[in-house]
PDB file of C-alpha atoms in Angstrom:
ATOM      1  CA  UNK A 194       0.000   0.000   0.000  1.00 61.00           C
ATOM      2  CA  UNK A 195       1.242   3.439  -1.470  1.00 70.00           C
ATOM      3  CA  UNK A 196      -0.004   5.414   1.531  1.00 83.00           C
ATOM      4  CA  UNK A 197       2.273   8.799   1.638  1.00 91.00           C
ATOM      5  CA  UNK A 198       2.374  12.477  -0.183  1.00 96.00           C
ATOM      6  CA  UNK A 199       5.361  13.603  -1.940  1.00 97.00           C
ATOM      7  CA  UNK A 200       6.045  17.359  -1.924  1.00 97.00           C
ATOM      8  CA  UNK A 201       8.580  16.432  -5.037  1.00 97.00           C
ATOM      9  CA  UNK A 202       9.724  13.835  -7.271  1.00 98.00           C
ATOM     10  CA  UNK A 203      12.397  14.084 -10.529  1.00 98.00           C
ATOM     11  CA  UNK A 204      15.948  12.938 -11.563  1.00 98.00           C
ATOM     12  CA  UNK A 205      19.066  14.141 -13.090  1.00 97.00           C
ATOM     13  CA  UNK A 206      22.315  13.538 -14.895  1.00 98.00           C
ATOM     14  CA  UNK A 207      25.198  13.903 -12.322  1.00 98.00           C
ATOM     15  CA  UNK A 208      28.184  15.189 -14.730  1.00 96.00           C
ATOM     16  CA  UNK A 209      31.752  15.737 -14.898  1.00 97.00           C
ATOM     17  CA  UNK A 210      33.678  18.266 -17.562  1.00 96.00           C
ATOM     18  CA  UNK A 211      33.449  16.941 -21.293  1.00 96.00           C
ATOM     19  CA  UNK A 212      36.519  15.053 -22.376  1.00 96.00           C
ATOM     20  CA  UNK A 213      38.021  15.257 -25.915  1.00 96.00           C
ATOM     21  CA  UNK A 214      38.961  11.805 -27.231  1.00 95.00           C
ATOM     22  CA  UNK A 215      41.252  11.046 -30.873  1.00 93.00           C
ATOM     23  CA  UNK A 216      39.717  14.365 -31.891  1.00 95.00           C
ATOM     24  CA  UNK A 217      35.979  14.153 -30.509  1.00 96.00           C
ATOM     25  CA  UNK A 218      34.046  15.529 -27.586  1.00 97.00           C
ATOM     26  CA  UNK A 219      32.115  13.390 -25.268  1.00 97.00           C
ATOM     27  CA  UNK A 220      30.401  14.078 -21.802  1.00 96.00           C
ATOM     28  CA  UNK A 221      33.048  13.175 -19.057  1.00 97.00           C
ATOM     29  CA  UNK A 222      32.197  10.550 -16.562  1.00 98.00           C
ATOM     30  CA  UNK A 223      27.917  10.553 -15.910  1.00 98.00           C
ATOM     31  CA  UNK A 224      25.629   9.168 -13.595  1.00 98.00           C
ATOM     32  CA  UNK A 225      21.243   9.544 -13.063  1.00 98.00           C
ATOM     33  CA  UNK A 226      19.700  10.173  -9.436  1.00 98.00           C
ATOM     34  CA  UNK A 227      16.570   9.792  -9.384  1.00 98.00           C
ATOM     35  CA  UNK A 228      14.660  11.376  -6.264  1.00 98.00           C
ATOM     36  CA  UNK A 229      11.722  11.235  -4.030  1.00 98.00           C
ATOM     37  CA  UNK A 230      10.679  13.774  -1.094  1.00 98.00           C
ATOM     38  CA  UNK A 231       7.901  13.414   1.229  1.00 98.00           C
ATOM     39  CA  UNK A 232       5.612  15.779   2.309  1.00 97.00           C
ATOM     40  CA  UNK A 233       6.911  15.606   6.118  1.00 93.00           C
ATOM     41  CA  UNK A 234      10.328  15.042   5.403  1.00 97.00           C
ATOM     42  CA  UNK A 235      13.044  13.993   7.673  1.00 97.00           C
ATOM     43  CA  UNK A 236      16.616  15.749   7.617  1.00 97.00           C
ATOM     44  CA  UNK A 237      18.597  12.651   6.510  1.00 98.00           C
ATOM     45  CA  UNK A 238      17.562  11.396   3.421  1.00 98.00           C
ATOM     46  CA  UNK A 239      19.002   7.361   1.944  1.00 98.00           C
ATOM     47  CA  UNK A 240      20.890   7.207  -0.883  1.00 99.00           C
ATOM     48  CA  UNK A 241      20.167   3.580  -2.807  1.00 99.00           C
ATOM     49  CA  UNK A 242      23.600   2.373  -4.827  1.00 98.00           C
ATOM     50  CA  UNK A 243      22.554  -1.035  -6.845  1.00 98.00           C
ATOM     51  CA  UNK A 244      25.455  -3.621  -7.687  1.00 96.00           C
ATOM     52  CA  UNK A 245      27.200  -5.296 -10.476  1.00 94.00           C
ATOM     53  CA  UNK A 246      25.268  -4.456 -13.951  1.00 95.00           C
ATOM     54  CA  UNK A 247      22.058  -3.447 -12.138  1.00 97.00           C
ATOM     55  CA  UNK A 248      20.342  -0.716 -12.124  1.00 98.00           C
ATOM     56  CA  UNK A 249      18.213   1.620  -9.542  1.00 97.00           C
ATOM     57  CA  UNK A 250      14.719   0.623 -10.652  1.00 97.00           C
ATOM     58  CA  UNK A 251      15.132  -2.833  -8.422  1.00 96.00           C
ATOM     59  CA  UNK A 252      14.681  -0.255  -5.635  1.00 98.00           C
ATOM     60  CA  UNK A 253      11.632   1.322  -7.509  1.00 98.00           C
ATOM     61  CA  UNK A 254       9.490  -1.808  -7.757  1.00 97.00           C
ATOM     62  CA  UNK A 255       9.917  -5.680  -8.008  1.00 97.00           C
ATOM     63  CA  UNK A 256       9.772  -8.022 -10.608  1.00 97.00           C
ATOM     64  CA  UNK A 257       6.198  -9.279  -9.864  1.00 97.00           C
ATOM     65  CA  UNK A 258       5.072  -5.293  -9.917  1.00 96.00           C
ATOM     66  CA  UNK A 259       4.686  -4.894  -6.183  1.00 96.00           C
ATOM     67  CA  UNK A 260       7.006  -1.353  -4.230  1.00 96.00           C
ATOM     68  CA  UNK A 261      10.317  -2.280  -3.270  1.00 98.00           C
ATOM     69  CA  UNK A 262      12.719  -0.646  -0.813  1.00 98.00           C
ATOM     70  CA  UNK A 263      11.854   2.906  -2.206  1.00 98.00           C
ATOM     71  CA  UNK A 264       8.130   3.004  -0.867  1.00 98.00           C
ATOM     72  CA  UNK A 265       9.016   1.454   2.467  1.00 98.00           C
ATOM     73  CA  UNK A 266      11.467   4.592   3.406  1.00 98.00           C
ATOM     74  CA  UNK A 267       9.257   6.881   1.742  1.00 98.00           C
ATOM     75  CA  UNK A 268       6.558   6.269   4.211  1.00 97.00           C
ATOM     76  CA  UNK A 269       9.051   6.110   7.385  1.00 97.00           C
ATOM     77  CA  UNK A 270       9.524   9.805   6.001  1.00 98.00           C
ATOM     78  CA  UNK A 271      12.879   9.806   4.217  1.00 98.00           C
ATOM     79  CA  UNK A 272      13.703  11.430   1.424  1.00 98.00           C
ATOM     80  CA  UNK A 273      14.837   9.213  -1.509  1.00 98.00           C
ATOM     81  CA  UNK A 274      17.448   9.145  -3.656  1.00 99.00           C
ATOM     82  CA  UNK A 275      18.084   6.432  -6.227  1.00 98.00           C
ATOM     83  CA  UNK A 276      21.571   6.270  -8.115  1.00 98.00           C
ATOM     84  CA  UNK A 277      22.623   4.643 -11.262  1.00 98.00           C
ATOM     85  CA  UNK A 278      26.089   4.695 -11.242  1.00 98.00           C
ATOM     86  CA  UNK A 279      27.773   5.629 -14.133  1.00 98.00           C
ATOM     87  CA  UNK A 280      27.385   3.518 -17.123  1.00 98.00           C
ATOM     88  CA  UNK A 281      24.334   2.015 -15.725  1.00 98.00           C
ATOM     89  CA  UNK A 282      20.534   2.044 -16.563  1.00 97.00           C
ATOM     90  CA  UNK A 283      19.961   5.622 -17.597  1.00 96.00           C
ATOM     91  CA  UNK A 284      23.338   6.409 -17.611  1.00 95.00           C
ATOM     92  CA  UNK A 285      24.847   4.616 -20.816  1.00 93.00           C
ATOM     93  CA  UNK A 286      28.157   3.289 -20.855  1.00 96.00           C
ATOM     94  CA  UNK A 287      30.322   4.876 -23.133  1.00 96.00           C
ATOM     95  CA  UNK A 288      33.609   3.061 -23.765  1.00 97.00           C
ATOM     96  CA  UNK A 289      35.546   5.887 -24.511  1.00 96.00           C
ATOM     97  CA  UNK A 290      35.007   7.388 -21.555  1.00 97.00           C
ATOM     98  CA  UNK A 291      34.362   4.525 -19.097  1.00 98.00           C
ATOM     99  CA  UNK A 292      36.641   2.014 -20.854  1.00 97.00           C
ATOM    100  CA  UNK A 293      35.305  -1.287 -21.944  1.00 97.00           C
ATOM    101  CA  UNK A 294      32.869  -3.421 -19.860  1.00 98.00           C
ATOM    102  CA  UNK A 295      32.265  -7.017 -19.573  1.00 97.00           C
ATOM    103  CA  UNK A 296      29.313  -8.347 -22.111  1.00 95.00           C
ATOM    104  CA  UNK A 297      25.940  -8.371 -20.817  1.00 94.00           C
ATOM    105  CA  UNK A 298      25.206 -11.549 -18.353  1.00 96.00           C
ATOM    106  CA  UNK A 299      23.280 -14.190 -20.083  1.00 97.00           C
ATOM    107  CA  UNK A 300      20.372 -16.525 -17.816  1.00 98.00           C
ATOM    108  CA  UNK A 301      22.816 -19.167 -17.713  1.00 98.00           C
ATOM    109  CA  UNK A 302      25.475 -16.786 -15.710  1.00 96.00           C
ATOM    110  CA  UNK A 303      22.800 -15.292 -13.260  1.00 97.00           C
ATOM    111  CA  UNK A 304      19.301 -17.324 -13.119  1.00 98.00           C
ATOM    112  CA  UNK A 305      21.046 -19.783 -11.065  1.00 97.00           C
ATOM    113  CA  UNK A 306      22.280 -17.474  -8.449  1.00 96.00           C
ATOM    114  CA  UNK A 307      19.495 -14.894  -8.113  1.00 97.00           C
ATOM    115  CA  UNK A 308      16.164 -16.625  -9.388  1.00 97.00           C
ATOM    116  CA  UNK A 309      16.574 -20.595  -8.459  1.00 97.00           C
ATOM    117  CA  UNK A 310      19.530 -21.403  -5.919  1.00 97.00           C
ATOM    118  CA  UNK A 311      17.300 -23.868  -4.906  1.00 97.00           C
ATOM    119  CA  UNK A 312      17.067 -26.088  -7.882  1.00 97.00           C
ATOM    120  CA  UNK A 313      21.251 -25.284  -8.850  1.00 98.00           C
ATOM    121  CA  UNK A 314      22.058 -26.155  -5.114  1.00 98.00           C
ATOM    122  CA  UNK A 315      25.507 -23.811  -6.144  1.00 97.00           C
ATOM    123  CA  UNK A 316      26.102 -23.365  -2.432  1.00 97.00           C
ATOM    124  CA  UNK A 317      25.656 -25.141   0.875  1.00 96.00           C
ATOM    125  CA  UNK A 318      22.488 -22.644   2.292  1.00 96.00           C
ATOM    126  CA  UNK A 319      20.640 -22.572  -1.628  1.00 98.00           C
ATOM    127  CA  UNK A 320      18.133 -25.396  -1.088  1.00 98.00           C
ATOM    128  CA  UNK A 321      16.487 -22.741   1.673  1.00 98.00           C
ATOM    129  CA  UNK A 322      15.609 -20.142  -0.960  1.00 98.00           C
ATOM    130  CA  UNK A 323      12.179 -19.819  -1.278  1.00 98.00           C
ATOM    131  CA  UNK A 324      11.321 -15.973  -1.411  1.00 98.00           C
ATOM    132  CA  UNK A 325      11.344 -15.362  -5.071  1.00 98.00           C
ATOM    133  CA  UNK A 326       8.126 -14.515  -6.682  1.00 97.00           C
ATOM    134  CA  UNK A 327       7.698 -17.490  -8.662  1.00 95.00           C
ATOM    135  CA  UNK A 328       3.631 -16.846  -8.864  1.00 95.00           C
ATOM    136  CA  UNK A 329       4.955 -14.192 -11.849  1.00 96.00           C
ATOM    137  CA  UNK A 330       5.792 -15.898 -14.743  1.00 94.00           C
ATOM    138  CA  UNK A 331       7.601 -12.943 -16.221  1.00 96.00           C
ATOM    139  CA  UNK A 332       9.340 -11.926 -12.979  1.00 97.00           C
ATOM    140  CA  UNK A 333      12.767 -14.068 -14.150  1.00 97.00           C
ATOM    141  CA  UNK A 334      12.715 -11.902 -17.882  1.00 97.00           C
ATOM    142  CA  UNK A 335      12.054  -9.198 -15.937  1.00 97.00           C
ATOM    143  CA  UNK A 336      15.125  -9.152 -13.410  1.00 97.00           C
ATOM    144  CA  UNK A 337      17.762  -9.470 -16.763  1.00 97.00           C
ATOM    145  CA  UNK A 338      16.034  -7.544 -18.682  1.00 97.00           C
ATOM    146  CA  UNK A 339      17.667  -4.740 -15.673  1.00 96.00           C
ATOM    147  CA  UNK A 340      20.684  -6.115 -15.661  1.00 97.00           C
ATOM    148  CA  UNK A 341      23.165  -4.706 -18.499  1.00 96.00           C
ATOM    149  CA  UNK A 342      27.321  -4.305 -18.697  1.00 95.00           C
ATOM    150  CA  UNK A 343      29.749  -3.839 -16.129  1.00 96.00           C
ATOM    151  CA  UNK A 344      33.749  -2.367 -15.893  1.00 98.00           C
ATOM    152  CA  UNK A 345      36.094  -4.858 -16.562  1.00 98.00           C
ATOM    153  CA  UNK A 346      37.916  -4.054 -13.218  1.00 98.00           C
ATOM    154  CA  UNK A 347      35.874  -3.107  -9.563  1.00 98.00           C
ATOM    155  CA  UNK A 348      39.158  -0.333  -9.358  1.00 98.00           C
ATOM    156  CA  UNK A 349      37.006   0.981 -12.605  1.00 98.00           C
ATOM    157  CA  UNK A 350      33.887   0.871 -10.846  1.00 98.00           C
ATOM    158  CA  UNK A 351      35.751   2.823  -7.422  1.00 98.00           C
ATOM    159  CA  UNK A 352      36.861   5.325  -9.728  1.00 98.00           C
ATOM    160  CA  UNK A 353      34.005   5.959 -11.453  1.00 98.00           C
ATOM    161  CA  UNK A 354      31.405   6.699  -8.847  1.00 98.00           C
ATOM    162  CA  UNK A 355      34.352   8.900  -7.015  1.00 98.00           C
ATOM    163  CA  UNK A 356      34.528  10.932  -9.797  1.00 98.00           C
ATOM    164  CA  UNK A 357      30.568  11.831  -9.568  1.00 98.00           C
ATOM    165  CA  UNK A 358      30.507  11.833  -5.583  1.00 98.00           C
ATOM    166  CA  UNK A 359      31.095  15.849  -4.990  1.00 98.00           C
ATOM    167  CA  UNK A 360      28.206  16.369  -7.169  1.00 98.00           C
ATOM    168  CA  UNK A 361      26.398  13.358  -5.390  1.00 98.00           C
ATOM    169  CA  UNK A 362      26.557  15.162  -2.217  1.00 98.00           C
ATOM    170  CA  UNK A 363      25.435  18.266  -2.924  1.00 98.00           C
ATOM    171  CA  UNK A 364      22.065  16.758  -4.381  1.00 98.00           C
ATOM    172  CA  UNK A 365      21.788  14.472  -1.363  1.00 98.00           C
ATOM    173  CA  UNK A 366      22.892  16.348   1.625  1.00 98.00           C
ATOM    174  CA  UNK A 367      23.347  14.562   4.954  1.00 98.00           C
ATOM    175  CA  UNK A 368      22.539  10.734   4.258  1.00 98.00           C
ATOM    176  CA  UNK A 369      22.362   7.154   4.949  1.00 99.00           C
ATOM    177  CA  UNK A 370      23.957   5.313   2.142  1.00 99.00           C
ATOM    178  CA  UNK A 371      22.627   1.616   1.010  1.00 99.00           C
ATOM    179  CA  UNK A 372      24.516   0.047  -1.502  1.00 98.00           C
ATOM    180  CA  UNK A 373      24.074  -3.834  -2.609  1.00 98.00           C
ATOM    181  CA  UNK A 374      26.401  -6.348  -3.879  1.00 98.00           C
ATOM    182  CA  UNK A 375      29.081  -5.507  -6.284  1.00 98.00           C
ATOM    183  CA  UNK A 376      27.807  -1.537  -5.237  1.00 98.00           C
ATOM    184  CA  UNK A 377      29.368  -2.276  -1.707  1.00 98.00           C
ATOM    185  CA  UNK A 378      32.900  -1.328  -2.695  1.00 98.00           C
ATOM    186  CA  UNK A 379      31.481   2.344  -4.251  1.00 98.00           C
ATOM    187  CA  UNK A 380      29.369   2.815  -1.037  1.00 98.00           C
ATOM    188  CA  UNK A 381      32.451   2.678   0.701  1.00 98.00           C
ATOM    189  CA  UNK A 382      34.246   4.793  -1.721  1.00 98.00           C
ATOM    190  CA  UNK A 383      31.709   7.596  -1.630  1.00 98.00           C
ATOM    191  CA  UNK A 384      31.962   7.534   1.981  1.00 98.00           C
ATOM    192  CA  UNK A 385      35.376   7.980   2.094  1.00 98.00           C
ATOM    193  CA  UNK A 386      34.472  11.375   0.044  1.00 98.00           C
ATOM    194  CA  UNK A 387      30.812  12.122   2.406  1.00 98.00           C
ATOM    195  CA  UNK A 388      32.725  12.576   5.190  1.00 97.00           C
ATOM    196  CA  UNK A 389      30.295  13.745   7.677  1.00 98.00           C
ATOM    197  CA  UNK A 390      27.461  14.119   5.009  1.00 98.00           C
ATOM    198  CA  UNK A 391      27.077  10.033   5.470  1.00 98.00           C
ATOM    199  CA  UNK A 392      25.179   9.280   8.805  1.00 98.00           C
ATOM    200  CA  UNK A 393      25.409   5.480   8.404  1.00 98.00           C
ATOM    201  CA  UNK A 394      26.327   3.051   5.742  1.00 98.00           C
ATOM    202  CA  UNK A 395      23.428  -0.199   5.610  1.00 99.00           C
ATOM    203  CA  UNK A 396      25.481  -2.912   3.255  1.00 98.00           C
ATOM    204  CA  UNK A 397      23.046  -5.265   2.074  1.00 98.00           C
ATOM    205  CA  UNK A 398      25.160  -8.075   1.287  1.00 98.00           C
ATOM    206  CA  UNK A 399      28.468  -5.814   0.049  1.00 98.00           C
ATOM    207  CA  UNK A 400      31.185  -7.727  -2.058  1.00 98.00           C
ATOM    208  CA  UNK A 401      34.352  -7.741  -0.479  1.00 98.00           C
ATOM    209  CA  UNK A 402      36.352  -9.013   2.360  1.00 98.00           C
ATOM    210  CA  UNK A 403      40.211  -8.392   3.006  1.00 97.00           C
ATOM    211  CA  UNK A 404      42.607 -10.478   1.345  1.00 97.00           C
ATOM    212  CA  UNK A 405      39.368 -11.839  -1.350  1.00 97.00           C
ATOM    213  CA  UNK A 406      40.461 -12.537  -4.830  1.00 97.00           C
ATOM    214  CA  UNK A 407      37.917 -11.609  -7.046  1.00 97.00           C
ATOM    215  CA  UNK A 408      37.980 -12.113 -11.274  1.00 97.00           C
ATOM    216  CA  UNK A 409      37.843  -8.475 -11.173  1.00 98.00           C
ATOM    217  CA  UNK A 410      40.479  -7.607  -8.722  1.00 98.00           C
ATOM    218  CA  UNK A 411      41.974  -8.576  -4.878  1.00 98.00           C
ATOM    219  CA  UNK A 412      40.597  -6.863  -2.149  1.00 98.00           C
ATOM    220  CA  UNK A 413      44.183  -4.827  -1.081  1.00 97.00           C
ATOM    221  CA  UNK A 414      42.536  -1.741   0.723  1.00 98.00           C
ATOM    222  CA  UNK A 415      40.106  -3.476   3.336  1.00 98.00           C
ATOM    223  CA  UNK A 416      37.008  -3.743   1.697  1.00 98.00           C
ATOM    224  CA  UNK A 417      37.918  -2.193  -1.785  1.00 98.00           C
ATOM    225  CA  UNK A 418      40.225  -3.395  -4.367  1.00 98.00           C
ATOM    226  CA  UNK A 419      41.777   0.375  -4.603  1.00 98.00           C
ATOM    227  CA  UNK A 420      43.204   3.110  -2.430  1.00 98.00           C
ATOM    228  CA  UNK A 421      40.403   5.637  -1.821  1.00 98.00           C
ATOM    229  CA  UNK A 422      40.069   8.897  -3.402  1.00 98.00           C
ATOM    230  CA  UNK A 423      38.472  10.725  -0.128  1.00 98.00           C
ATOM    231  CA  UNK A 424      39.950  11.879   2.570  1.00 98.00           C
ATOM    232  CA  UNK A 425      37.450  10.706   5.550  1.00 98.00           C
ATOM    233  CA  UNK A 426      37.150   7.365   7.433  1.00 98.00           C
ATOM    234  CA  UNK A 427      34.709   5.143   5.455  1.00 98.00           C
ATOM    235  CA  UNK A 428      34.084   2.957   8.251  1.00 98.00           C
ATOM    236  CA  UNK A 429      33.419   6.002  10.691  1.00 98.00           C
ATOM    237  CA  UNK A 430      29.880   6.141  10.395  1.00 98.00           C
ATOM    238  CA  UNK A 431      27.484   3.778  12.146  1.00 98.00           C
ATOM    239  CA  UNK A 432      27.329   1.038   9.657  1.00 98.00           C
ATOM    240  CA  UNK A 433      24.677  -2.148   9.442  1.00 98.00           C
ATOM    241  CA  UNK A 434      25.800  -5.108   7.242  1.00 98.00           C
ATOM    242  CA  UNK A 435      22.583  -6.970   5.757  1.00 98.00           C
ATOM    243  CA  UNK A 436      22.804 -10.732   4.845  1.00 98.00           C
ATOM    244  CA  UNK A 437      19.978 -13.342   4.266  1.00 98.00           C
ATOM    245  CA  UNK A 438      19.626 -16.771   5.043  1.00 98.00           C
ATOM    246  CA  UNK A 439      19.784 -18.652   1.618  1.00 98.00           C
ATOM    247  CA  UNK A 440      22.739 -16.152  -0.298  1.00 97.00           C
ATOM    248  CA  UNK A 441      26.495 -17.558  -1.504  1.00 96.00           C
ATOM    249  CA  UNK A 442      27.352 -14.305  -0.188  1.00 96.00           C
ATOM    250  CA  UNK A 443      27.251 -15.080   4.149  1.00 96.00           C
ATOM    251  CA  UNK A 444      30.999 -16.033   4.977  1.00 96.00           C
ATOM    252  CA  UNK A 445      32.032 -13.382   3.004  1.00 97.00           C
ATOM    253  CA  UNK A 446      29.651 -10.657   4.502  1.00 98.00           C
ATOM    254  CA  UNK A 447      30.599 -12.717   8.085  1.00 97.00           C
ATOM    255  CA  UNK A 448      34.540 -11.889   7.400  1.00 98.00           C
ATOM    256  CA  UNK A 449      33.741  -8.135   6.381  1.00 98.00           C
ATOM    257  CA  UNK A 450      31.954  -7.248   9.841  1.00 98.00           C
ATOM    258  CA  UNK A 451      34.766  -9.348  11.903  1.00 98.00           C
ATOM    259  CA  UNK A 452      37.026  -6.923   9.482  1.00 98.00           C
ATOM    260  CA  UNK A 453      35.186  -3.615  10.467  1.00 98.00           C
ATOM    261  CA  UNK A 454      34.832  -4.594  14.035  1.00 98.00           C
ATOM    262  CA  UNK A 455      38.511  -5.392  13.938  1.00 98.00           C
ATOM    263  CA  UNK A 456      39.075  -0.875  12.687  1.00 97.00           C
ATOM    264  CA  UNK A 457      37.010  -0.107  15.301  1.00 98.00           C
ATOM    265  CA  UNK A 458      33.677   0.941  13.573  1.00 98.00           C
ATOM    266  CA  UNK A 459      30.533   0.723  14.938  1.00 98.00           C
ATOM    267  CA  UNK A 460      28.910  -2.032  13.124  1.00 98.00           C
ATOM    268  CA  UNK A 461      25.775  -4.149  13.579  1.00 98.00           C
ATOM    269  CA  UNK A 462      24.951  -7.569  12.182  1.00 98.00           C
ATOM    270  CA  UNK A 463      21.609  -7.407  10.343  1.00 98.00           C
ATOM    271  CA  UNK A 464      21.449 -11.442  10.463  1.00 98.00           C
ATOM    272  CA  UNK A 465      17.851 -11.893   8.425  1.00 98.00           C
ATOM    273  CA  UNK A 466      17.061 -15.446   9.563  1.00 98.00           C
ATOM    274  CA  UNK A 467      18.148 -14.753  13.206  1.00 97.00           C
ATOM    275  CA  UNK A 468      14.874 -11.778  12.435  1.00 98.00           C
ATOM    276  CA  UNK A 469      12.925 -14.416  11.799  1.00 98.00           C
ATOM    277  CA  UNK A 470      12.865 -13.272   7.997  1.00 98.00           C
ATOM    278  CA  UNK A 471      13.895 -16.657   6.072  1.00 98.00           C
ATOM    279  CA  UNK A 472      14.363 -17.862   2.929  1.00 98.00           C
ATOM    280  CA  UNK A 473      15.859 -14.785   0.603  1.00 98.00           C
ATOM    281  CA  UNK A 474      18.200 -14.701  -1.559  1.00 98.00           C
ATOM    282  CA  UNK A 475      20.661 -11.840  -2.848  1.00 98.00           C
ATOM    283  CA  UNK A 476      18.466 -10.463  -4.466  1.00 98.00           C
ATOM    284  CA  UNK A 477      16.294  -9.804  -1.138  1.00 98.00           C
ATOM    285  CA  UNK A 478      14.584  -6.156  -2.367  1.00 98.00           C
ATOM    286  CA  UNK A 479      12.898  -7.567  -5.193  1.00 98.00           C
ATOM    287  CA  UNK A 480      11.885 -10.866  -3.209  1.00 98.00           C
ATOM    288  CA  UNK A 481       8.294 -11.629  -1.797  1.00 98.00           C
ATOM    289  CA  UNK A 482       9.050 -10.418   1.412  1.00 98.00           C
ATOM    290  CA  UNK A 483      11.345  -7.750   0.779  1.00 98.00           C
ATOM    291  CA  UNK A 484       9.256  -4.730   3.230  1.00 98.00           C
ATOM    292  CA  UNK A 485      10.163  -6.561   6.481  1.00 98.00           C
ATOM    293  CA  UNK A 486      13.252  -6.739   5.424  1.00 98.00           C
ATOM    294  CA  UNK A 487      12.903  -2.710   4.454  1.00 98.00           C
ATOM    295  CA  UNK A 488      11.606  -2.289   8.278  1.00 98.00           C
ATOM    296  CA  UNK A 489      14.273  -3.950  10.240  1.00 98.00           C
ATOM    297  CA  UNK A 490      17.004  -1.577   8.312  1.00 98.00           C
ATOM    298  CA  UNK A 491      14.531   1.372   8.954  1.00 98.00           C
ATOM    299  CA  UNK A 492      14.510   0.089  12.898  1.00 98.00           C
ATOM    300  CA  UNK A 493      17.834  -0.041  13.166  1.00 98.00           C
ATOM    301  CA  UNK A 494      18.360   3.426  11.680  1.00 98.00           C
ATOM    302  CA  UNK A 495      15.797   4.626  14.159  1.00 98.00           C
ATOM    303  CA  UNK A 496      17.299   3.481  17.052  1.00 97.00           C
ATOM    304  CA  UNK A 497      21.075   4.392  15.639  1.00 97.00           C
ATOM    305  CA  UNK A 498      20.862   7.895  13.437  1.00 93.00           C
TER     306      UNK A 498
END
């Protein structure tokens, strides 16, 4: 149930200075933030960051057309903002600018790992999937139909959402930032540039763990493959780390708290199944129960910002 006012919605390109390239012009490094306000807003808005080739629509609504993450902070009064990072969704990827991306995943690479863990049984905890919302046919064609190329490297990926951050921040103001999966290492990235604009930092099931080697790059500064651009602590805010009961991703989200705890941050274990909230996958915002997993972040941030 849609059951707020908005005193203003829109979007816009994020943009650095045009580049010339082997005699042409082309817009420098771009991103799209899309935004909602509500009527009785708070002062700290949330900042969504999607992962790997995604998008920011899988905040926007799920595959089987019900509200997803967007709706749920709406109504706890937050203002909105939804980023596709550069070279994503509305935000085209231009190679001359971005440099070259992987090809676009086929349903062999991903259906396995976001749609039916349970019949792939890839990892240990994927026969306890059971959230996805099978009762749409379409809700599979859907989910790729978001998902498009990615950089070639996650240091391409760091440096491209640094290069849009100043501009980030001035659209966003003070925030809580929420980036997923392969977005992780970027949420941490931008924080390092937010400073004291970022409030908290709620990692829904981040890539990245010290040490990890990744086909796109080891994990040499902590929880990013590459040295950070900002100045400020990334880890200094209050930070949540989300994982779900039936994901690949556990151990690894398991080492990257032990990491933060070990650099002193304030961090708090968002353990879904220990909630009670069972059977999700990775792909937890577009999943049938995806708003209480929306209202134990907002409780957290409640009782923490």
């Amino acid at each position: 149930m849609i059951n707020y006012e908005l005193s203003d919605f829109g979007g816009r390109f994020l943009t650095t200075p045009s580049q010339s390239i082997n005699g042409r012009r082309y817009p420098g490094i771009s991103a799209y933030v899309e935004w909602f306000i509500p009527s009785e807003a708070k002062q700290i808005s949330v900042t969504f960051v999607h992962g790997g080739g995604g998008q920011g629509s899988e905040f926007l609504r799920t595959p089987d057309n019900r509200p997803s993450w967007v709706h749920s902070f709406l109504r706890a009064g937050y203002p909105v903002y939804v980023l596709d990072r550069p070279g994503h969704g509305r935000s085209h990827w231009n190679a001359e600018v971005l440099g070259p991306a992987l090809p676009p995943p086929s349903y062999e690479a991903l259906v396995p790992r976001f749609v039916e863990p349970a019949k792939h049984l890839l990892w240990d905890e994927a026969g306890k999937h059971d959230q996805w919302p099978i009762e749409e046919p379409r809700a599979a064609d859907r989910f790729m139909a978001s998902q498009g190329p990615m950089a070639t490297t996650l240091e391409s990926s760091q440096r491209h959402v640094e290069a849009i951050a100043p501009e980030l921040f001035q659209l966003v103001g003070d925030t809580v930032l929420i980036p997923h999966s392969a977005g992780g290492p970027c949420g941490w990235a931008l924080s390092a540039i937010g400073g004291k604009q970022v409030k908290a930092v709620v990692a829904v099931e981040p890539l990245g763990a010290p040490g990890l080697d990744h086909p796109l790059g080891r994990f040499d500064n902590g929880l990013c493959v590459a040295a950070f651009a900002g100045s400020s602590n990334p880890y200094g805010p209050p930070i949540a780390m989300v994982t779900s009961e039936a994901t690949w991703m556990r151990d690894m989200n398991l080492r990257a708290t032990e990491y933060l705890e070990s650099c002193g941050a304030n961090v708090t274990l968002i353990d879904l199944p220990q909630l009670g909230i069972r059977g999700n996958g990775h792909m937890m915002m577009s999943e049938r129960n995806n708003d209480r997993i929306a209202d134990a972040i907002i409780d957290w941030l409640a009782r923490t910002v």
